[in-house]
GROMACS .gro file of C-alpha atoms in nm:
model
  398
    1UNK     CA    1  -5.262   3.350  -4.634
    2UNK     CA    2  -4.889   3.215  -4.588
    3UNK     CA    3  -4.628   3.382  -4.833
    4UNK     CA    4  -4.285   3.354  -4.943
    5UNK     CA    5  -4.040   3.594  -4.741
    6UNK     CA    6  -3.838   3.808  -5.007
    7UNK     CA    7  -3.649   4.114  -5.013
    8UNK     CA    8  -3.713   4.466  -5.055
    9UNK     CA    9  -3.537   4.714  -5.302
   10UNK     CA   10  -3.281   4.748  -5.001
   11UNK     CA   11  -3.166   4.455  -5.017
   12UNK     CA   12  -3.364   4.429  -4.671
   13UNK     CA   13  -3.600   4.105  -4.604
   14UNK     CA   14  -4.000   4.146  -4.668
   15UNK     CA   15  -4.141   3.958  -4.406
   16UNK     CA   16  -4.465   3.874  -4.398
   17UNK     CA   17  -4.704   3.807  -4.100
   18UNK     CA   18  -4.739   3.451  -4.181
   19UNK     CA   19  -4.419   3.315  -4.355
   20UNK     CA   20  -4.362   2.946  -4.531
   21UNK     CA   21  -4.040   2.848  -4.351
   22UNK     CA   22  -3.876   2.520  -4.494
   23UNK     CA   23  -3.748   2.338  -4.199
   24UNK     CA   24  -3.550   1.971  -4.226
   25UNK     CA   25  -3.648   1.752  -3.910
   26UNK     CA   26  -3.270   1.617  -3.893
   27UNK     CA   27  -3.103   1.289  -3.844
   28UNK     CA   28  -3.071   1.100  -3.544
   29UNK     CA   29  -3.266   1.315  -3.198
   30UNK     CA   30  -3.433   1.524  -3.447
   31UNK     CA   31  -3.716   1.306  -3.465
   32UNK     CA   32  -3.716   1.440  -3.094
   33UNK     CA   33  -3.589   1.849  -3.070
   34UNK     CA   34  -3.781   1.938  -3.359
   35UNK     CA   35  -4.115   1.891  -3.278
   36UNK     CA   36  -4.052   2.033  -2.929
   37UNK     CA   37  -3.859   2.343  -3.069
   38UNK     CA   38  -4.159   2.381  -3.298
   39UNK     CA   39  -4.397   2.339  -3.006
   40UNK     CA   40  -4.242   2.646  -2.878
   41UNK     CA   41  -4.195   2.853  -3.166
   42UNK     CA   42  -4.564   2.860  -3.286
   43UNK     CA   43  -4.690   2.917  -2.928
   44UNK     CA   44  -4.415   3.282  -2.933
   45UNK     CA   45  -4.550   3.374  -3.285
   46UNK     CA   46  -4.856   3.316  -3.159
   47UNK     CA   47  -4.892   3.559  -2.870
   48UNK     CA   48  -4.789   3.879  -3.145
   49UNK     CA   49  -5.044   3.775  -3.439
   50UNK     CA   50  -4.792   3.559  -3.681
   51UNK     CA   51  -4.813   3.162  -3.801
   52UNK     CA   52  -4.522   3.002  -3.988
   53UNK     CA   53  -4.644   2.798  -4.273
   54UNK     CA   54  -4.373   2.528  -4.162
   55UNK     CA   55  -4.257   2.369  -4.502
   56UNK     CA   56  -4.111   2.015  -4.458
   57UNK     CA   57  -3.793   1.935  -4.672
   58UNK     CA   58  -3.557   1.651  -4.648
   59UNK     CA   59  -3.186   1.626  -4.604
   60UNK     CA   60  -2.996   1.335  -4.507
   61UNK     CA   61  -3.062   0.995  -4.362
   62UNK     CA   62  -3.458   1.048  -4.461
   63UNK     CA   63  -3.381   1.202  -4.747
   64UNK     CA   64  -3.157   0.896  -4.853
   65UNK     CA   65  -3.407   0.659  -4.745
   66UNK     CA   66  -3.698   0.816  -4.930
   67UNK     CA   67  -3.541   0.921  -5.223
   68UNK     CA   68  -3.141   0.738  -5.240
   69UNK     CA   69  -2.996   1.105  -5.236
   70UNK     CA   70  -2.860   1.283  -4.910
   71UNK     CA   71  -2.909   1.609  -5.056
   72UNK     CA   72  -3.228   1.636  -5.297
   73UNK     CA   73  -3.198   1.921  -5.552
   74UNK     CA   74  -3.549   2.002  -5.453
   75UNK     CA   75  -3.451   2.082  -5.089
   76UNK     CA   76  -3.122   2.278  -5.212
   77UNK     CA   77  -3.417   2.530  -5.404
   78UNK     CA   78  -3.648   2.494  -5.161
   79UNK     CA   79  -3.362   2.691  -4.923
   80UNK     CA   80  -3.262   2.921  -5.221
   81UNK     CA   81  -3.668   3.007  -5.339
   82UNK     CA   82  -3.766   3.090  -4.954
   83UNK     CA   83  -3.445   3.253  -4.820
   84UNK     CA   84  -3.462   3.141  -4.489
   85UNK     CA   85  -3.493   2.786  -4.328
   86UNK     CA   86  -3.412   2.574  -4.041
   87UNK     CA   87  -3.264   2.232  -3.994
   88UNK     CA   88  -3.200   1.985  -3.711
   89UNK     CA   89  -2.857   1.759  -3.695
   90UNK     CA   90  -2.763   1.574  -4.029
   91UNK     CA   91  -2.568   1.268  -4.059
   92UNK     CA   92  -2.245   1.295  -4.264
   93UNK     CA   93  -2.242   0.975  -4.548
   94UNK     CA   94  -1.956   0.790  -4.482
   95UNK     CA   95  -1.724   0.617  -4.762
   96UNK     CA   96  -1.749   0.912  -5.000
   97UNK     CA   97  -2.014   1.127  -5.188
   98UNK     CA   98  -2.088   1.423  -5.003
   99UNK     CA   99  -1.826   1.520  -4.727
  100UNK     CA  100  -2.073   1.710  -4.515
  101UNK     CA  101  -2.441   1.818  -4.569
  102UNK     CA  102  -2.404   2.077  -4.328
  103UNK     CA  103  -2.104   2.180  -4.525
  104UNK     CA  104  -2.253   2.133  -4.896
  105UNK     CA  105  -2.577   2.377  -4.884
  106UNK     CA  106  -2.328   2.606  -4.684
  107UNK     CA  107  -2.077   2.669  -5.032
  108UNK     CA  108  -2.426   2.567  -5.270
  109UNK     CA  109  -2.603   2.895  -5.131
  110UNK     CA  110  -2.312   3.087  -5.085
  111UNK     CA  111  -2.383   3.121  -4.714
  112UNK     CA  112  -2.069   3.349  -4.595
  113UNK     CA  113  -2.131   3.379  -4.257
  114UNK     CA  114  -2.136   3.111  -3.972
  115UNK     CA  115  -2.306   3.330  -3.689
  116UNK     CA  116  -2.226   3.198  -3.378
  117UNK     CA  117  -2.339   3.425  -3.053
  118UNK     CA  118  -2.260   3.254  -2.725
  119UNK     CA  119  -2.380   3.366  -2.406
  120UNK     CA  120  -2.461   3.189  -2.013
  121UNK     CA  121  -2.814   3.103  -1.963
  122UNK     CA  122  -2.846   3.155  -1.526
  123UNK     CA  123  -2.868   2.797  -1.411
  124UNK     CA  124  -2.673   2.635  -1.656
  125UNK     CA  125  -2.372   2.397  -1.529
  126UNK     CA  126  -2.034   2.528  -1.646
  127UNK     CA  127  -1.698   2.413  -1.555
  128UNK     CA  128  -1.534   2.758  -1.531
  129UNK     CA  129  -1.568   2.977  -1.227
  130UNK     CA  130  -1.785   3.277  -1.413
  131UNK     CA  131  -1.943   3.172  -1.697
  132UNK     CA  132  -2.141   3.481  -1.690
  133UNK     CA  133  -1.820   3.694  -1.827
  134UNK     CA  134  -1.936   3.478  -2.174
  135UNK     CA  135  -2.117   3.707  -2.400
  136UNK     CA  136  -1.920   3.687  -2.752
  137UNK     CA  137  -2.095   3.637  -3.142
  138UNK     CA  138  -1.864   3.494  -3.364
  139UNK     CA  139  -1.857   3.532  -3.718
  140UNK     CA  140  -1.706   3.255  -3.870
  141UNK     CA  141  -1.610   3.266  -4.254
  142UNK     CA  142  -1.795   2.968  -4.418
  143UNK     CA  143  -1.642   2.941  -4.787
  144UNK     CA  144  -1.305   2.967  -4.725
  145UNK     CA  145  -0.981   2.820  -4.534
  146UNK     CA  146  -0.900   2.415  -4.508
  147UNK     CA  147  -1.256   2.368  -4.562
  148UNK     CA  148  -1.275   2.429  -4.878
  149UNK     CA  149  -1.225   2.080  -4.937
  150UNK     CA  150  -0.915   2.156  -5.180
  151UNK     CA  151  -0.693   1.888  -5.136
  152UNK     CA  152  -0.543   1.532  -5.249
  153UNK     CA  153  -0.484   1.191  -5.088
  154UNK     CA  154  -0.122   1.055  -4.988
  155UNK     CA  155  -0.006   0.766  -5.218
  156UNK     CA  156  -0.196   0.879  -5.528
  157UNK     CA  157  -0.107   1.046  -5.907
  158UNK     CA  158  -0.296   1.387  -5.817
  159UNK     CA  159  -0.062   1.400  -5.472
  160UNK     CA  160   0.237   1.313  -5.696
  161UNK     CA  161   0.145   1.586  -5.967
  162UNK     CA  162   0.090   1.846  -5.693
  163UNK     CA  163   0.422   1.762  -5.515
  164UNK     CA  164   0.614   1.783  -5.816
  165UNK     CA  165   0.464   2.069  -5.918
  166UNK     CA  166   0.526   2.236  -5.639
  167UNK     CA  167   0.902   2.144  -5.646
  168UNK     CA  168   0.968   2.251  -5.983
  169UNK     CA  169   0.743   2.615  -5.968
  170UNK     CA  170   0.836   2.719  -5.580
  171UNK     CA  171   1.109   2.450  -5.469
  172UNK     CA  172   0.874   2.379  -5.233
  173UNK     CA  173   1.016   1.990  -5.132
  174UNK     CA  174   0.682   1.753  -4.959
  175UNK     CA  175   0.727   1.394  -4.843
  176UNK     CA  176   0.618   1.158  -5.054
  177UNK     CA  177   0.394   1.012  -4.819
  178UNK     CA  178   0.194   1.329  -4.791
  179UNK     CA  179  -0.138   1.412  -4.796
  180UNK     CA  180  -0.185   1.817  -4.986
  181UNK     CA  181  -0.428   2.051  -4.882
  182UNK     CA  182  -0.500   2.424  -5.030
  183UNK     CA  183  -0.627   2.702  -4.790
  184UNK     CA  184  -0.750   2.964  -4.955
  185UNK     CA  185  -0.819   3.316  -4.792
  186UNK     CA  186  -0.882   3.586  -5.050
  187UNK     CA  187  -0.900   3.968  -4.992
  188UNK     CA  188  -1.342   3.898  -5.159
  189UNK     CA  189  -1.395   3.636  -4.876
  190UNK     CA  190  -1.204   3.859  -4.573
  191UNK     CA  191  -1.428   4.169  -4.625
  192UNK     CA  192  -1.726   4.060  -4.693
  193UNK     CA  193  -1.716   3.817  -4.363
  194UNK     CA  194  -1.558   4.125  -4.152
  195UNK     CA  195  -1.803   4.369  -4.320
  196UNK     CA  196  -2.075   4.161  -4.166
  197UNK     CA  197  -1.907   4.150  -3.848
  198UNK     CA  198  -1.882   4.546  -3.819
  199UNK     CA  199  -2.257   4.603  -3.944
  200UNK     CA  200  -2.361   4.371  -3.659
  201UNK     CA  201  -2.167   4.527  -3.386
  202UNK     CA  202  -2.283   4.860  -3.457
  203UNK     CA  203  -2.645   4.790  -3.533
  204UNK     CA  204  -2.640   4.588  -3.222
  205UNK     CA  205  -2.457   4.835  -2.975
  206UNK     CA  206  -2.221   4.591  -2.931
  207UNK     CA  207  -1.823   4.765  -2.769
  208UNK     CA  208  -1.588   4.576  -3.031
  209UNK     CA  209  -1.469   4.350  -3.304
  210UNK     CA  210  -1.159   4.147  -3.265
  211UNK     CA  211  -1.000   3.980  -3.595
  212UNK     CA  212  -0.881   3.658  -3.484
  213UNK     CA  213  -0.588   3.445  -3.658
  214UNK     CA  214  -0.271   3.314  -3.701
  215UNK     CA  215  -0.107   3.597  -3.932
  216UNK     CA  216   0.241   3.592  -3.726
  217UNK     CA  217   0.257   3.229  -3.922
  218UNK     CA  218   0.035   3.197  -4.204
  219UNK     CA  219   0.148   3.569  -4.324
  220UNK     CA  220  -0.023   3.554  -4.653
  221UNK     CA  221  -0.318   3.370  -4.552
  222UNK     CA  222  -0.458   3.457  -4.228
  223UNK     CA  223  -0.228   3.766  -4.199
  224UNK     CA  224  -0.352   3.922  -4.520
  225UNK     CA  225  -0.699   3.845  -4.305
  226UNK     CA  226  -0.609   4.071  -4.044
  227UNK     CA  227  -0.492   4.319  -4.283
  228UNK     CA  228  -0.795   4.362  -4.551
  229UNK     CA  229  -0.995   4.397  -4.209
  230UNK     CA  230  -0.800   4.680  -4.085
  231UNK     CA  231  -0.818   4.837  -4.450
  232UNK     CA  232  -1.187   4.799  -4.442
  233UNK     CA  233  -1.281   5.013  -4.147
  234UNK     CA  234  -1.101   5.264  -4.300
  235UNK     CA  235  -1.255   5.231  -4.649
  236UNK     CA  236  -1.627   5.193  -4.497
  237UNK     CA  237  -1.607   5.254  -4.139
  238UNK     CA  238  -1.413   5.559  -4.031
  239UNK     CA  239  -1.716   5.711  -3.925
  240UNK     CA  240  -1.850   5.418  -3.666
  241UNK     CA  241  -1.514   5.217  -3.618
  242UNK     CA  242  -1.171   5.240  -3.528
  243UNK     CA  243  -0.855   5.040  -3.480
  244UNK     CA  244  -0.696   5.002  -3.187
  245UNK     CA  245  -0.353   5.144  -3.305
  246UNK     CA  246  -0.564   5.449  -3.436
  247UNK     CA  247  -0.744   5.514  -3.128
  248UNK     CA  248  -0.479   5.382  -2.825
  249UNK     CA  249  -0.759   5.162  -2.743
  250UNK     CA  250  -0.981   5.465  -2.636
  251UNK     CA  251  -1.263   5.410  -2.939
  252UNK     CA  252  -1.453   5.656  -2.793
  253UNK     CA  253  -1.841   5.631  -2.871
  254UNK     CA  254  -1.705   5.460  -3.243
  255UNK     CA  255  -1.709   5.011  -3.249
  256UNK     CA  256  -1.324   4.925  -3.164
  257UNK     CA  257  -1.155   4.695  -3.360
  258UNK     CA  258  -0.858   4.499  -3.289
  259UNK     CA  259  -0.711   4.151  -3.335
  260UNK     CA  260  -0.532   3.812  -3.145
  261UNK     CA  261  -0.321   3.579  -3.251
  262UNK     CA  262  -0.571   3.223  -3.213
  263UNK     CA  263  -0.364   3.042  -3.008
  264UNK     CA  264  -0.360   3.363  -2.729
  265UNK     CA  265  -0.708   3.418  -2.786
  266UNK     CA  266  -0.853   3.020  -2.697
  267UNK     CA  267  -0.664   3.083  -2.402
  268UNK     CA  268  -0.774   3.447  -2.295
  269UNK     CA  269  -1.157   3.394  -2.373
  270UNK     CA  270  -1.130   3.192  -2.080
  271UNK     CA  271  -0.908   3.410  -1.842
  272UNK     CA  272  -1.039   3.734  -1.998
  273UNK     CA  273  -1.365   3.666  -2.120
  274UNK     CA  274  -1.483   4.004  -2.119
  275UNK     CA  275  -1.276   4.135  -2.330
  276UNK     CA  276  -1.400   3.976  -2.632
  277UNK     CA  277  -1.715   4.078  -2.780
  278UNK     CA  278  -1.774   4.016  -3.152
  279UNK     CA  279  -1.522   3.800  -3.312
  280UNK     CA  280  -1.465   3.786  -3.667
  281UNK     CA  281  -1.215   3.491  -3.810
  282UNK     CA  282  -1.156   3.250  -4.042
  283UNK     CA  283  -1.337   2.846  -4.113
  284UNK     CA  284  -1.113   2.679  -3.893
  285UNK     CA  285  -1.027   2.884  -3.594
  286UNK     CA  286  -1.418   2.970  -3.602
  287UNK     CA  287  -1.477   2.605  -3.544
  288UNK     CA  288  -1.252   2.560  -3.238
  289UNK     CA  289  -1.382   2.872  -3.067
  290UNK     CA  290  -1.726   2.857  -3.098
  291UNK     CA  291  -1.681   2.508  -2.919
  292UNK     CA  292  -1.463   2.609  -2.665
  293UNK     CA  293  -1.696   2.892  -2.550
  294UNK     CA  294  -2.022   2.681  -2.573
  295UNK     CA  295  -1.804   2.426  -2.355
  296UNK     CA  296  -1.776   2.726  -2.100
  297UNK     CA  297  -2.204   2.811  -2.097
  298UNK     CA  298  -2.314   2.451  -2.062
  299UNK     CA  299  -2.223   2.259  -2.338
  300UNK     CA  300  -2.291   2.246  -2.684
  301UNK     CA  301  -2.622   2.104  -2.651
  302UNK     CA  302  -2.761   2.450  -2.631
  303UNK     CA  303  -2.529   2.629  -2.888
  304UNK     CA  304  -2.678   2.784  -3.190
  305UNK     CA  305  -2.569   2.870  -3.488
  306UNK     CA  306  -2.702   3.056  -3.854
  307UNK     CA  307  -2.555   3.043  -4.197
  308UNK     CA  308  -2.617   3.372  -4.363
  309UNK     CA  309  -2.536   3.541  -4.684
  310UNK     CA  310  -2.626   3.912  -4.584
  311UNK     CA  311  -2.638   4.023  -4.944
  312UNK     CA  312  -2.882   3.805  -5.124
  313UNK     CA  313  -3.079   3.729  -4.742
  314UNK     CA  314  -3.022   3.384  -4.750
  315UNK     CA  315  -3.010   3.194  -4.387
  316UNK     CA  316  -3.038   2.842  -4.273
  317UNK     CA  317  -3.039   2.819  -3.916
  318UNK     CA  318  -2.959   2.476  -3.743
  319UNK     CA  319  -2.850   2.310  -3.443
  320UNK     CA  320  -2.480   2.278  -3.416
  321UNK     CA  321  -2.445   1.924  -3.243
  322UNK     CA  322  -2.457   1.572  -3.334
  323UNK     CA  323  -2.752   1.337  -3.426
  324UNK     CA  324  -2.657   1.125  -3.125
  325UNK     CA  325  -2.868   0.839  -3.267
  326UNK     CA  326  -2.903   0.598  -2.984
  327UNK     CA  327  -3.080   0.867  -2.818
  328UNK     CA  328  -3.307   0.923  -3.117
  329UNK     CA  329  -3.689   0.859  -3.053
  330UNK     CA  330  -3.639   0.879  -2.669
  331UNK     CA  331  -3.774   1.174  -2.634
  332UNK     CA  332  -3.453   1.233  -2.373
  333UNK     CA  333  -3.238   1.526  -2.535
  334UNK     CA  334  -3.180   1.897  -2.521
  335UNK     CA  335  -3.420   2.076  -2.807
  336UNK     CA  336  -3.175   2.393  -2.682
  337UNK     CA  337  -2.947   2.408  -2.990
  338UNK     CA  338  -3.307   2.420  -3.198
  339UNK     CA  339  -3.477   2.667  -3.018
  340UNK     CA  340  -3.208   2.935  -2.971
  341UNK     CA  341  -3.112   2.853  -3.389
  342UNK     CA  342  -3.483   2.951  -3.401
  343UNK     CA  343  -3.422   3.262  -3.184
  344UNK     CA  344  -3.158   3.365  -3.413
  345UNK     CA  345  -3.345   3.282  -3.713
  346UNK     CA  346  -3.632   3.571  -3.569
  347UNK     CA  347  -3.387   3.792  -3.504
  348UNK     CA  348  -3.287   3.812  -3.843
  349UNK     CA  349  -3.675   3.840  -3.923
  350UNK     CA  350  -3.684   4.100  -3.731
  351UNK     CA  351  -3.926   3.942  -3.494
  352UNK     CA  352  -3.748   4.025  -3.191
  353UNK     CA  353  -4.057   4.037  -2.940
  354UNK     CA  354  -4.066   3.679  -3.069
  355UNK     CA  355  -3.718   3.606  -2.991
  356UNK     CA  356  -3.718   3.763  -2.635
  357UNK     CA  357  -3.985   3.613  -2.563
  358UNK     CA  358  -3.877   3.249  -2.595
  359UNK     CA  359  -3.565   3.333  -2.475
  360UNK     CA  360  -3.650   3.469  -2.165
  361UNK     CA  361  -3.917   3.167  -2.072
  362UNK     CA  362  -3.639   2.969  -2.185
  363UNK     CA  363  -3.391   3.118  -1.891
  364UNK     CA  364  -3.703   3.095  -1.636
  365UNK     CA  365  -3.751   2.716  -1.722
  366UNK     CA  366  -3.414   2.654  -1.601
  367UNK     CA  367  -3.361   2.878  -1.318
  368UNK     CA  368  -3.652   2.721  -1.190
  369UNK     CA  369  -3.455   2.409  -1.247
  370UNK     CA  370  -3.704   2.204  -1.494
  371UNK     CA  371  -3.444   2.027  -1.752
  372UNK     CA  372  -3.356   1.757  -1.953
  373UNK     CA  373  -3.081   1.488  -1.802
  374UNK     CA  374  -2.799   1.646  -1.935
  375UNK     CA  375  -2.815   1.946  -1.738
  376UNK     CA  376  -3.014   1.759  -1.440
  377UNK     CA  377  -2.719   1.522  -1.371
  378UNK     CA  378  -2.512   1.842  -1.310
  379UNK     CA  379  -2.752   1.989  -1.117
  380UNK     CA  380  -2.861   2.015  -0.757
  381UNK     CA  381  -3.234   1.961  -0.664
  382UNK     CA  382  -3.318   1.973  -1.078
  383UNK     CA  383  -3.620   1.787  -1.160
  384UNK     CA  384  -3.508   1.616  -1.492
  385UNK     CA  385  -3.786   1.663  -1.756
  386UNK     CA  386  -3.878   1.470  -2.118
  387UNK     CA  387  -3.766   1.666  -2.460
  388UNK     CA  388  -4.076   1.740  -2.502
  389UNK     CA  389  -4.200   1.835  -2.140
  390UNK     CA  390  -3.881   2.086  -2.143
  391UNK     CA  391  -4.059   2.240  -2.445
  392UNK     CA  392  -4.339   2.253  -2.238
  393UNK     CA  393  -4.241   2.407  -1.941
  394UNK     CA  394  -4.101   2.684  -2.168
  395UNK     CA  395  -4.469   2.719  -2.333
  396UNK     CA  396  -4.598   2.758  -2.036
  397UNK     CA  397  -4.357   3.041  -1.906
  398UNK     CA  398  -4.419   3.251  -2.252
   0.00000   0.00000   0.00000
């Protein structure tokens, strides 16, 4: 009988064996990746006794079609009734309204955490020497920073109330042809993202956190990041963390934390890659990494990514690319993003026989070189596979 996922006294999720998941198709090539990512998450529940009661809500272009809203209240508490969920890509309306679906149910639920993990897949074309040095999560703060959306347009009566206003309290003097934005970063938003961070390293085993920003700048934005972080592990953590400066950089068997300026650390996750494990930062400089390092494991066509608030157990999980629509209904693309968003999403179920397992037919189906034509262009003696024949191939390697 299917049932509701909820939490526990804890605070911890109630799973049970066979969950309703809401899950929106997406715009665009999700017509495409979702069935086959579905194809091969039901066949990996399968094998250990569950079913997902998969719950169909709509979001964007169908949504707008079916019902002239991009967002439907009922899909917003369909997310927040059920806890966790799944989407494909969603097209962002242009000329106004919302400025980004993805964006929206991210500051609607209160979903903190972007949760980012990149890591190489053997097989996978990548344009940098050892792609295999990539094995970094990244928790990016959701709520916060320049995408809060707090700002005004050049040329209007809210820019010129702002500018004056800021002239007259700070003597702060702004063109007059200027665009205004407000970033945000509070001391609430900081700790609660890096507190995250630090419970996942340790429960994971994983050898450090690095704060990432641009605090010699931005002092009292992104520096007072770096700062509530280091105050944290010693308010919550002394026992399982430590900071480098504490430690010399010799953590012993405790999580090490540390922290990079951003524009150091885009360049040393290349040269350095190993260095880096978990990464905790803030909206903006969580956007431009997590890109950069799926550019370095094959693309972002296979990245991942989960929006999480790890207090009340809400997640949506979704595929971080486009909706590349004149590929939709080709049945030509990637279903990676999908699959490994669904990986994530039973991780954080706790189904982790589940997620192995689809993972690890996953890396078989493309060491043995079976793959769609973006990776089969790049690779030698690939045979270049449907959408849905990649999904498969990965079936049949469960």
């Amino acid at each position: 009988m299917p049932e509701k996922i909820s939490t526990n006294p804890d605070g911890s999720l109630f799973v049970p064996e066979n969950p309703i998941i809401p899950f929106i198709e997406g715009d665009g090539t999700g017509v495409d990746i979702w069935p086959a990512s579905r194809l091969v998450f039901d066949a990996a529940c399968a094998k250990y006794g569950h079913k997902v009661q998969w719950k169909e809500v709509l979001a964007g272009e169908k949504a707008f079609n079916e019902t002239g809203e991009w967002l439907p209240n009922e899909t917003v508490e369909a997310f927040r009734e059920y806890l966790i969920g799944i989407k494909g890509p969603l097209t962002t309306p242009v000329g106004g309204g919302i400025r980004s679906l993805n964006v929206a149910l991210r500051q609607i639920l209160d979903l903190y955490v972007c949760l980012r993990p990149v890591r190489y897949f053997k097989g996978v074309p990548s344009p940098v020497k050892h792609p295999e040095k990539v094995d970094m999560v990244i928790f990016r703060e959701n709520t916060e920073d320049v995408y809060a959306g707090m700002e005004v347009e050049a040329f209007t009566k809210e820019a010129a109330k702002l500018r004056e206003f800021l002239l007259e309290s700070f003597g702060w003097q702004i063109r007059d042809d200027a665009g205004i934005g407000v970033k945000p970063i509070s001391e609430t938003g900081s700790k609660r993202l890096i507190r995250a961070a630090l419970n996942y390293a340790i429960s994971r085993g994983r050898r450090s956190v690095t704060l990432v920003h641009k605090g010699n700048i931005q002092k009292f934005t992104e520096g007072a990041f770096r700062g509530w972080g280091y105050d944290l592990v010693k308010e919550e953590f002394n026992d399982k963390a430590v900071s480098w400066d504490d430690c010399g950089g010799k953590p012993g068997d405790k999580v090490l934390v540390k922290d990079a300026i951003a524009d150091i650390t885009l360049q040393q996750v290349l040269t350095r890659a190993e260095e880096f494990d978990v990464i905790a930062t803030m909206n903006l400089n969580g956007d431009y990494l997590s890109d950069a390092l799926a550019a370095q494991v094959g693309g972002i066509g296979i990245a991942p990514g989960g929006n999480i608030n790890y207090v009340t157990g809400h997640g949506v999980f979704e595929a971080t690319h486009g909706t590349a629509p004149k590929y939709a209904g080709l049945d030509k693309v990637n279903p990676g993003s999908v699959i490994l968003s669904g990986v994530m999403m039973f991780e954080h179920l706790g189904w982790f026989d589940v997620a192995n397992d689809i993972v690890a037919a996953l890396e078989k189906t493309i060491a043995d070189k079976i793959v769609t034509y973006d990776f089969a262009r790049l690779m030698d003696g690939a045979t270049e596979v449907k959408c849905s024949e990649f999904a498969s191939a990965i079936v049949d390697r469960l």
